Amino acid sequence: MNNVLSHFRSSPCILTTALSYVRSSKAWLDLFSNMCLILVNTADDIFREDDMTTQSEAIAADLEAIRANYSLTDEQRQIVDHVDRVSREVLHPLQSRMDDEEWWPDDLFKQMGELGLLGITAPEELGGSGQTEFTQALVSEVISKWNPAVGLSHGAHDNLCLNNLLRNGSEEQVKKYVPGLCSGDLVGALGLTEPGAGSDALGSMATTARRDGDDYVINGSKIYITNGPIADVILLYAKTDKSKGAKGISAFIIETDNPGFKVAQKLDKMGFRGSPTGELVFEDCRVPASAMVGPENTGVSVVMSGLDLERAMVASVCVGMAERALELGLEYAKIREQFGKPIASFQMMQSKLAEIYTEVETARAFSYRALAACTGLPKGAGGRGEIHKLTAAACLYAGEAFNKAVTEACHIHGGSGYMQDTEINRLFRANKLLEIGAGTSEVRKIIIAEELLRA
């Protein structure tokens, strides 16, 4: 009934349309009479001024909520402008050598600390910026736009290690490690994936931590670990009770100068080549019990809440890189001439540019929606429910959107896009990781479907 009335409120022309039917049909006459009776009986409700005012206020509140979710504050814009400038001037020129030589500048993390790019969510008294996860993702988006390899390592350091430790570590652990991670004097990493544990990272985990007096002795290996070869501290996950499966996992903060730890190899990647990735081995690596993050056998909650935030961050990385792909494609289309005119003048090229733009902006809107939901996520939350579904969906969409965007942008470049030393080629080679890391596209779909069916 209310739906019918709402149509009359919004479309008075329906009355005119209904009258035309009345002249030719008795059935429509009966229907029209009944609707008129409904309108008369509810006229006070429809036209009461205070109700209309309340409705207007509700609409205004809804619009304000939408703006809050999708618009940046003045402070966020200032931060984005600062990060954009330093990333363009300092990080972008490093891109070519980092990719060619798989090179990571020794002092780059310290330099990022000095530029205010680290510790975005950490309190100011610990050397951070005291910002939200939303702002952290904006920083990651801009860095990734100008230097994807730095963006990848920045995310592993600032979100996967520092932010996870900040959310789940003890007061003593936070005070010990967070200031160094904020300044860049310490480099952080996350140790989860193993040679036999990828998508089934928790169930198939083989790395163990055995209690021995006041210590834990860790044995096992981790692979595809971003920042692994250069890390000073690693947030590591290991089985402390095999009989409990995934519920027998604990988290530890490991200092890489501990005896028993070594980098087995630095891995040669297709994309993000400047970001160091490695295989890590733990052989009777002894750490104090105080290195455990959270209570024993509660690591799964740390993992899952961290993965939800990671997926939201990965969506932002995709947006930044897709935006750069659009810029490069547009720039090339304007200067490249064939058949006597710029290829941008051809409708097929214009179609590609329009499609890339649409992918970028829809991915951005979805990313911001997920980030707004992640902001202020309570400790231990995540890994289930709406936030689990939403971040998986945002990451899924953004990864596939970037894939489409960079493929079309590379195609616009023609033969030059196939050359390994071009920036668009570096973006193209990097894109596949963003449909694999933080859970493959298939895993993201499983998460979405499971949460839909569970509701």
mmCIF file of C-alpha atoms in Angstrom, residues 140-141 144 313-324 360 363 394-403 405 431 434-435 444:
data_model
loop_
_atom_site.group_PDB
_atom_site.id
_atom_site.type_symbol
_atom_site.label_atom_id
_atom_site.label_comp_id
_atom_site.label_asym_id
_atom_site.label_seq_id
_atom_site.Cartn_x
_atom_site.Cartn_y
_atom_site.Cartn_z
ATOM 1 C CA SER A 140 48.958 3.389 -0.210
ATOM 2 C CA GLU A 141 46.854 4.204 -3.294
ATOM 3 C CA SER A 144 51.270 2.580 -5.687
ATOM 4 C CA MET A 313 44.081 -1.950 1.175
ATOM 5 C CA VAL A 314 44.754 -4.088 -1.908
ATOM 6 C CA ALA A 315 41.628 -2.603 -3.510
ATOM 7 C CA SER A 316 43.172 0.843 -3.015
ATOM 8 C CA VAL A 317 46.465 -0.285 -4.530
ATOM 9 C CA CYS A 318 44.510 -1.468 -7.586
ATOM 10 C CA VAL A 319 42.781 1.911 -7.867
ATOM 11 C CA GLY A 320 46.056 3.831 -7.759
ATOM 12 C CA MET A 321 47.686 1.657 -10.402
ATOM 13 C CA ALA A 322 44.578 1.680 -12.614
ATOM 14 C CA GLU A 323 44.477 5.464 -12.425
ATOM 15 C CA ARG A 324 48.078 5.605 -13.616
ATOM 16 C CA VAL A 360 38.777 3.190 -12.324
ATOM 17 C CA ALA A 363 36.619 0.493 -8.327
ATOM 18 C CA ALA A 394 35.876 -4.778 -3.115
ATOM 19 C CA CYS A 395 39.179 -6.573 -3.569
ATOM 20 C CA LEU A 396 37.693 -8.928 -6.165
ATOM 21 C CA TYR A 397 36.189 -6.102 -8.187
ATOM 22 C CA ALA A 398 39.193 -3.782 -7.961
ATOM 23 C CA GLY A 399 41.619 -6.529 -8.972
ATOM 24 C CA GLU A 400 39.581 -7.447 -12.027
ATOM 25 C CA ALA A 401 38.951 -3.777 -12.867
ATOM 26 C CA PHE A 402 42.669 -3.035 -12.801
ATOM 27 C CA ASN A 403 43.333 -6.069 -14.986
ATOM 28 C CA ALA A 405 42.133 -1.207 -17.338
ATOM 29 C CA ASN A 431 48.593 -6.698 -12.326
ATOM 30 C CA LEU A 434 46.561 -8.356 -7.377
ATOM 31 C CA GLU A 435 44.235 -11.211 -8.380
ATOM 32 C CA ARG A 444 37.261 -13.965 -2.638
#
